[in-house]
Amino acid sequence: MPESRPTPVPLDDRLARGRSDLLDRIEQPPLDRIRHLAARRRRHGRTLGTGALAAVAVTLTLLVRPWTGGAGPAPAPPVAADPTGGPIYGDAGIIINGLTGPVTDVPGTITDVEFTDPDHGYLLAECGEGATCPASVARTEDGGVNWQVTELPDATRGRTDLDLLAFPDGRLAVAGGTSYVSTDGGRTWQLGGRAKPLGPQPGDRPVRQPGSRGADGCGYGVSIWHPDAPVELGPVDTLGISVCWVASDATADGGWWIGGTRDGQAVAAVSRDGGGTWTETTLGPAAGPARVQVAVLGGRAYAVVTSPDGEIRGFFHSVDAGRTFTPVAAGPPAGGPGHLAGELVPLFDGRLLVAGADNRWYVSSDDGASFGRAAGNLPTVGRLARTNSGYVAYQLFSNGWVAYSVDGATWRKLQIR
């Protein structure tokens, strides 16, 4: 008897089954959250100005992590923690989500904010000379909605030269002459100390030494902090550069940047081994003391040379993550601020965001050759700074408010002041 053969499955059925299997393996986007954001953007569209981002675009943009450049689970965007529909401020694709609930009061003025991931953040508030309060540190575990405040020792009363350093797993340090460290997210604090240099170690962090600058506002020393404990390891050799700026966070490839002058030249240098060795780039003559800072996002990098008080002297652009730079604009770029306030913020759409000393926001679409002002109903801003997992905007509305952003485009006003 001839061997029986199975009945062939029609081609259409096989294709349908393959399509179904493929869809089952694909992780679906958070459609409920996207629909909610889209509806919310439509309600507030008139207040955002013509440059506001659509909700879906904002949501998808935030799925990329600017501080890693790699794959992995994306953090929930800050806007998703704002279900009650608070005020929104925006223009030119820059959006700030306003307050949505109770605000925590912190004594003094917020001077330093660091986020180790989009949920876990810490801030330092200093009480200036003549104040009755010591400095304090506040912590959040929900992206800046709720905060707990802890006072630092009484010796910090009147200090205005403190720096907050945040390491993974709730390890913190407050540097500035006498240092204090915490291993429990700032709940308790102990006197810090110094340890013998260990040689470059993973996670080491170069930090500007408070109080070490010269009369020209430059000449800072650079010290290394090790995350275990954490503990200060002492100063490092910076190749004779008169340092005016030290990056507050490493780039995705582990590089720590410093900038300043040497032998009449504006110089930027990067270390990828915790300050053990440095690779430097000369950006041209420096007319007196120069503050050089660098910002890197993927292969794009920007450098700007300013005077110590922020007067812009030149912009530079790189397409190889800062290994080489090309001059873009000499002096203040067209349409931009004459003086820079804080750090450069590269955006995922290829633009560059900065704050001016005039307390306004500016964006460039040509690598810093020219800028346009982002106005709309955006509040005034004091300065922009990078943190471990995004960016911080200080002195919003000129009265102490702070905002945090994962990507530099969408910001959340922190519920503390």
PDB file of N, CA, C and O in Angstrom, residues 118-158:
ATOM      1  N   PRO A 118      15.914  57.723  36.846  1.00  0.00           N
ATOM      2  CA  PRO A 118      14.754  58.619  36.775  1.00  0.00           C
ATOM      3  C   PRO A 118      13.877  58.636  38.023  1.00  0.00           C
ATOM      4  O   PRO A 118      13.085  59.561  38.200  1.00  0.00           O
ATOM      5  N   ASP A 119      13.997  57.645  38.899  1.00  0.00           N
ATOM      6  CA  ASP A 119      13.198  57.623  40.126  1.00  0.00           C
ATOM      7  C   ASP A 119      13.941  58.194  41.330  1.00  0.00           C
ATOM      8  O   ASP A 119      13.363  58.886  42.155  1.00  0.00           O
ATOM      9  N   HIS A 120      15.221  57.884  41.456  1.00  0.00           N
ATOM     10  CA  HIS A 120      15.976  58.201  42.661  1.00  0.00           C
ATOM     11  C   HIS A 120      16.794  59.474  42.464  1.00  0.00           C
ATOM     12  O   HIS A 120      17.712  59.522  41.628  1.00  0.00           O
ATOM     13  N   GLY A 121      16.421  60.493  43.231  1.00  0.00           N
ATOM     14  CA  GLY A 121      17.101  61.778  43.143  1.00  0.00           C
ATOM     15  C   GLY A 121      17.425  62.324  44.526  1.00  0.00           C
ATOM     16  O   GLY A 121      16.807  61.954  45.530  1.00  0.00           O
ATOM     17  N   TYR A 122      18.406  63.229  44.560  1.00  0.00           N
ATOM     18  CA  TYR A 122      18.851  63.840  45.802  1.00  0.00           C
ATOM     19  C   TYR A 122      19.136  65.308  45.529  1.00  0.00           C
ATOM     20  O   TYR A 122      19.541  65.676  44.423  1.00  0.00           O
ATOM     21  N   LEU A 123      18.915  66.138  46.526  1.00  0.00           N
ATOM     22  CA  LEU A 123      19.251  67.550  46.362  1.00  0.00           C
ATOM     23  C   LEU A 123      19.889  68.089  47.628  1.00  0.00           C
ATOM     24  O   LEU A 123      19.649  67.590  48.733  1.00  0.00           O
ATOM     25  N   LEU A 124      20.714  69.093  47.427  1.00  0.00           N
ATOM     26  CA  LEU A 124      21.394  69.786  48.512  1.00  0.00           C
ATOM     27  C   LEU A 124      20.840  71.189  48.592  1.00  0.00           C
ATOM     28  O   LEU A 124      20.735  71.888  47.575  1.00  0.00           O
ATOM     29  N   ALA A 125      20.458  71.608  49.783  1.00  0.00           N
ATOM     30  CA  ALA A 125      20.007  72.977  50.021  1.00  0.00           C
ATOM     31  C   ALA A 125      20.951  73.625  51.030  1.00  0.00           C
ATOM     32  O   ALA A 125      21.190  73.066  52.106  1.00  0.00           O
ATOM     33  N   GLU A 126      21.495  74.780  50.676  1.00  0.00           N
ATOM     34  CA  GLU A 126      22.432  75.483  51.539  1.00  0.00           C
ATOM     35  C   GLU A 126      21.756  76.674  52.203  1.00  0.00           C
ATOM     36  O   GLU A 126      20.928  77.354  51.576  1.00  0.00           O
ATOM     37  N   CYS A 127      22.122  76.915  53.446  1.00  0.00           N
ATOM     38  CA  CYS A 127      21.682  78.110  54.156  1.00  0.00           C
ATOM     39  C   CYS A 127      22.867  79.062  54.211  1.00  0.00           C
ATOM     40  O   CYS A 127      23.918  78.716  54.765  1.00  0.00           O
ATOM     41  N   GLY A 128      22.733  80.235  53.619  1.00  0.00           N
ATOM     42  CA  GLY A 128      23.836  81.159  53.481  1.00  0.00           C
ATOM     43  C   GLY A 128      24.270  81.800  54.783  1.00  0.00           C
ATOM     44  O   GLY A 128      23.746  81.520  55.869  1.00  0.00           O
ATOM     45  N   GLU A 129      25.250  82.676  54.654  1.00  0.00           N
ATOM     46  CA  GLU A 129      25.828  83.342  55.813  1.00  0.00           C
ATOM     47  C   GLU A 129      24.748  84.071  56.612  1.00  0.00           C
ATOM     48  O   GLU A 129      23.900  84.766  56.048  1.00  0.00           O
ATOM     49  N   GLY A 130      24.768  83.902  57.925  1.00  0.00           N
ATOM     50  CA  GLY A 130      23.787  84.544  58.794  1.00  0.00           C
ATOM     51  C   GLY A 130      22.518  83.765  58.977  1.00  0.00           C
ATOM     52  O   GLY A 130      21.663  84.136  59.783  1.00  0.00           O
ATOM     53  N   ALA A 131      22.346  82.658  58.243  1.00  0.00           N
ATOM     54  CA  ALA A 131      21.136  81.857  58.379  1.00  0.00           C
ATOM     55  C   ALA A 131      21.200  81.021  59.654  1.00  0.00           C
ATOM     56  O   ALA A 131      22.265  80.738  60.187  1.00  0.00           O
ATOM     57  N   THR A 132      20.045  80.626  60.135  1.00  0.00           N
ATOM     58  CA  THR A 132      19.982  79.847  61.369  1.00  0.00           C
ATOM     59  C   THR A 132      19.929  78.348  61.125  1.00  0.00           C
ATOM     60  O   THR A 132      19.888  77.573  62.068  1.00  0.00           O
ATOM     61  N   CYS A 133      19.929  77.916  59.862  1.00  0.00           N
ATOM     62  CA  CYS A 133      19.796  76.493  59.556  1.00  0.00           C
ATOM     63  C   CYS A 133      21.098  75.938  58.971  1.00  0.00           C
ATOM     64  O   CYS A 133      21.815  76.652  58.257  1.00  0.00           O
ATOM     65  N   PRO A 134      21.410  74.685  59.244  1.00  0.00           N
ATOM     66  CA  PRO A 134      22.507  74.040  58.532  1.00  0.00           C
ATOM     67  C   PRO A 134      22.053  73.627  57.138  1.00  0.00           C
ATOM     68  O   PRO A 134      20.874  73.737  56.790  1.00  0.00           O
ATOM     69  N   ALA A 135      22.987  73.158  56.324  1.00  0.00           N
ATOM     70  CA  ALA A 135      22.614  72.610  55.021  1.00  0.00           C
ATOM     71  C   ALA A 135      21.801  71.331  55.222  1.00  0.00           C
ATOM     72  O   ALA A 135      21.832  70.708  56.284  1.00  0.00           O
ATOM     73  N   SER A 136      21.040  70.954  54.217  1.00  0.00           N
ATOM     74  CA  SER A 136      20.228  69.737  54.306  1.00  0.00           C
ATOM     75  C   SER A 136      20.225  69.027  52.963  1.00  0.00           C
ATOM     76  O   SER A 136      20.494  69.623  51.916  1.00  0.00           O
ATOM     77  N   VAL A 137      19.922  67.736  53.026  1.00  0.00           N
ATOM     78  CA  VAL A 137      19.821  66.895  51.830  1.00  0.00           C
ATOM     79  C   VAL A 137      18.429  66.274  51.807  1.00  0.00           C
ATOM     80  O   VAL A 137      17.935  65.792  52.835  1.00  0.00           O
ATOM     81  N   ALA A 138      17.782  66.305  50.658  1.00  0.00           N
ATOM     82  CA  ALA A 138      16.471  65.683  50.492  1.00  0.00           C
ATOM     83  C   ALA A 138      16.578  64.564  49.468  1.00  0.00           C
ATOM     84  O   ALA A 138      17.420  64.604  48.565  1.00  0.00           O
ATOM     85  N   ARG A 139      15.724  63.561  49.603  1.00  0.00           N
ATOM     86  CA  ARG A 139      15.756  62.414  48.702  1.00  0.00           C
ATOM     87  C   ARG A 139      14.351  62.109  48.195  1.00  0.00           C
ATOM     88  O   ARG A 139      13.363  62.365  48.872  1.00  0.00           O
ATOM     89  N   THR A 140      14.279  61.588  46.975  1.00  0.00           N
ATOM     90  CA  THR A 140      13.013  61.153  46.389  1.00  0.00           C
ATOM     91  C   THR A 140      13.199  59.781  45.781  1.00  0.00           C
ATOM     92  O   THR A 140      14.289  59.458  45.276  1.00  0.00           O
ATOM     93  N   GLU A 141      12.143  58.970  45.819  1.00  0.00           N
ATOM     94  CA  GLU A 141      12.179  57.644  45.210  1.00  0.00           C
ATOM     95  C   GLU A 141      11.104  57.494  44.147  1.00  0.00           C
ATOM     96  O   GLU A 141      10.869  56.387  43.654  1.00  0.00           O
ATOM     97  N   ASP A 142      10.447  58.600  43.803  1.00  0.00           N
ATOM     98  CA  ASP A 142       9.374  58.538  42.802  1.00  0.00           C
ATOM     99  C   ASP A 142       9.512  59.653  41.766  1.00  0.00           C
ATOM    100  O   ASP A 142       8.530  60.194  41.293  1.00  0.00           O
ATOM    101  N   GLY A 143      10.742  59.978  41.423  1.00  0.00           N
ATOM    102  CA  GLY A 143      10.970  60.935  40.343  1.00  0.00           C
ATOM    103  C   GLY A 143      10.750  62.377  40.710  1.00  0.00           C
ATOM    104  O   GLY A 143      10.644  63.228  39.827  1.00  0.00           O
ATOM    105  N   GLY A 144      10.686  62.706  41.997  1.00  0.00           N
ATOM    106  CA  GLY A 144      10.570  64.102  42.401  1.00  0.00           C
ATOM    107  C   GLY A 144       9.203  64.514  42.884  1.00  0.00           C
ATOM    108  O   GLY A 144       8.962  65.709  43.097  1.00  0.00           O
ATOM    109  N   VAL A 145       8.287  63.554  43.082  1.00  0.00           N
ATOM    110  CA  VAL A 145       6.948  63.894  43.575  1.00  0.00           C
ATOM    111  C   VAL A 145       6.977  64.071  45.091  1.00  0.00           C
ATOM    112  O   VAL A 145       6.507  65.075  45.627  1.00  0.00           O
ATOM    113  N   ASN A 146       7.529  63.092  45.793  1.00  0.00           N
ATOM    114  CA  ASN A 146       7.592  63.137  47.252  1.00  0.00           C
ATOM    115  C   ASN A 146       9.050  63.178  47.708  1.00  0.00           C
ATOM    116  O   ASN A 146       9.916  62.512  47.109  1.00  0.00           O
ATOM    117  N   TRP A 147       9.299  63.927  48.784  1.00  0.00           N
ATOM    118  CA  TRP A 147      10.661  64.135  49.274  1.00  0.00           C
ATOM    119  C   TRP A 147      10.720  63.961  50.784  1.00  0.00           C
ATOM    120  O   TRP A 147       9.750  64.279  51.485  1.00  0.00           O
ATOM    121  N   GLN A 148      11.878  63.477  51.265  1.00  0.00           N
ATOM    122  CA  GLN A 148      12.187  63.434  52.689  1.00  0.00           C
ATOM    123  C   GLN A 148      13.469  64.225  52.915  1.00  0.00           C
ATOM    124  O   GLN A 148      14.440  64.066  52.173  1.00  0.00           O
ATOM    125  N   VAL A 149      13.463  65.081  53.929  1.00  0.00           N
ATOM    126  CA  VAL A 149      14.558  66.021  54.167  1.00  0.00           C
ATOM    127  C   VAL A 149      15.308  65.628  55.433  1.00  0.00           C
ATOM    128  O   VAL A 149      14.691  65.305  56.457  1.00  0.00           O
ATOM    129  N   THR A 150      16.649  65.660  55.370  1.00  0.00           N
ATOM    130  CA  THR A 150      17.510  65.393  56.525  1.00  0.00           C
ATOM    131  C   THR A 150      18.529  66.512  56.652  1.00  0.00           C
ATOM    132  O   THR A 150      19.201  66.861  55.672  1.00  0.00           O
ATOM    133  N   GLU A 151      18.658  67.075  57.838  1.00  0.00           N
ATOM    134  CA  GLU A 151      19.653  68.122  58.066  1.00  0.00           C
ATOM    135  C   GLU A 151      21.051  67.520  58.149  1.00  0.00           C
ATOM    136  O   GLU A 151      21.249  66.438  58.702  1.00  0.00           O
ATOM    137  N   LEU A 152      22.027  68.257  57.607  1.00  0.00           N
ATOM    138  CA  LEU A 152      23.423  67.894  57.762  1.00  0.00           C
ATOM    139  C   LEU A 152      23.938  68.429  59.103  1.00  0.00           C
ATOM    140  O   LEU A 152      23.256  69.222  59.767  1.00  0.00           O
ATOM    141  N   PRO A 153      25.129  68.013  59.531  1.00  0.00           N
ATOM    142  CA  PRO A 153      25.660  68.504  60.806  1.00  0.00           C
ATOM    143  C   PRO A 153      25.720  70.028  60.876  1.00  0.00           C
ATOM    144  O   PRO A 153      25.800  70.722  59.854  1.00  0.00           O
ATOM    145  N   ASP A 154      25.711  70.537  62.096  1.00  0.00           N
ATOM    146  CA  ASP A 154      25.617  71.965  62.325  1.00  0.00           C
ATOM    147  C   ASP A 154      26.794  72.739  61.728  1.00  0.00           C
ATOM    148  O   ASP A 154      26.677  73.933  61.448  1.00  0.00           O
ATOM    149  N   ALA A 155      27.922  72.070  61.503  1.00  0.00           N
ATOM    150  CA  ALA A 155      29.092  72.740  60.943  1.00  0.00           C
ATOM    151  C   ALA A 155      28.860  73.236  59.519  1.00  0.00           C
ATOM    152  O   ALA A 155      29.638  74.055  59.012  1.00  0.00           O
ATOM    153  N   THR A 156      27.790  72.776  58.858  1.00  0.00           N
ATOM    154  CA  THR A 156      27.494  73.245  57.504  1.00  0.00           C
ATOM    155  C   THR A 156      26.696  74.544  57.497  1.00  0.00           C
ATOM    156  O   THR A 156      26.405  75.079  56.427  1.00  0.00           O
ATOM    157  N   ARG A 157      26.359  75.057  58.665  1.00  0.00           N
ATOM    158  CA  ARG A 157      25.610  76.308  58.744  1.00  0.00           C
ATOM    159  C   ARG A 157      26.420  77.440  58.103  1.00  0.00           C
ATOM    160  O   ARG A 157      27.592  77.634  58.398  1.00  0.00           O
ATOM    161  N   GLY A 158      25.781  78.183  57.206  1.00  0.00           N
ATOM    162  CA  GLY A 158      26.440  79.307  56.556  1.00  0.00           C
ATOM    163  C   GLY A 158      27.334  78.937  55.390  1.00  0.00           C
ATOM    164  O   GLY A 158      27.868  79.823  54.723  1.00  0.00           O
TER     165      GLY A 158
END
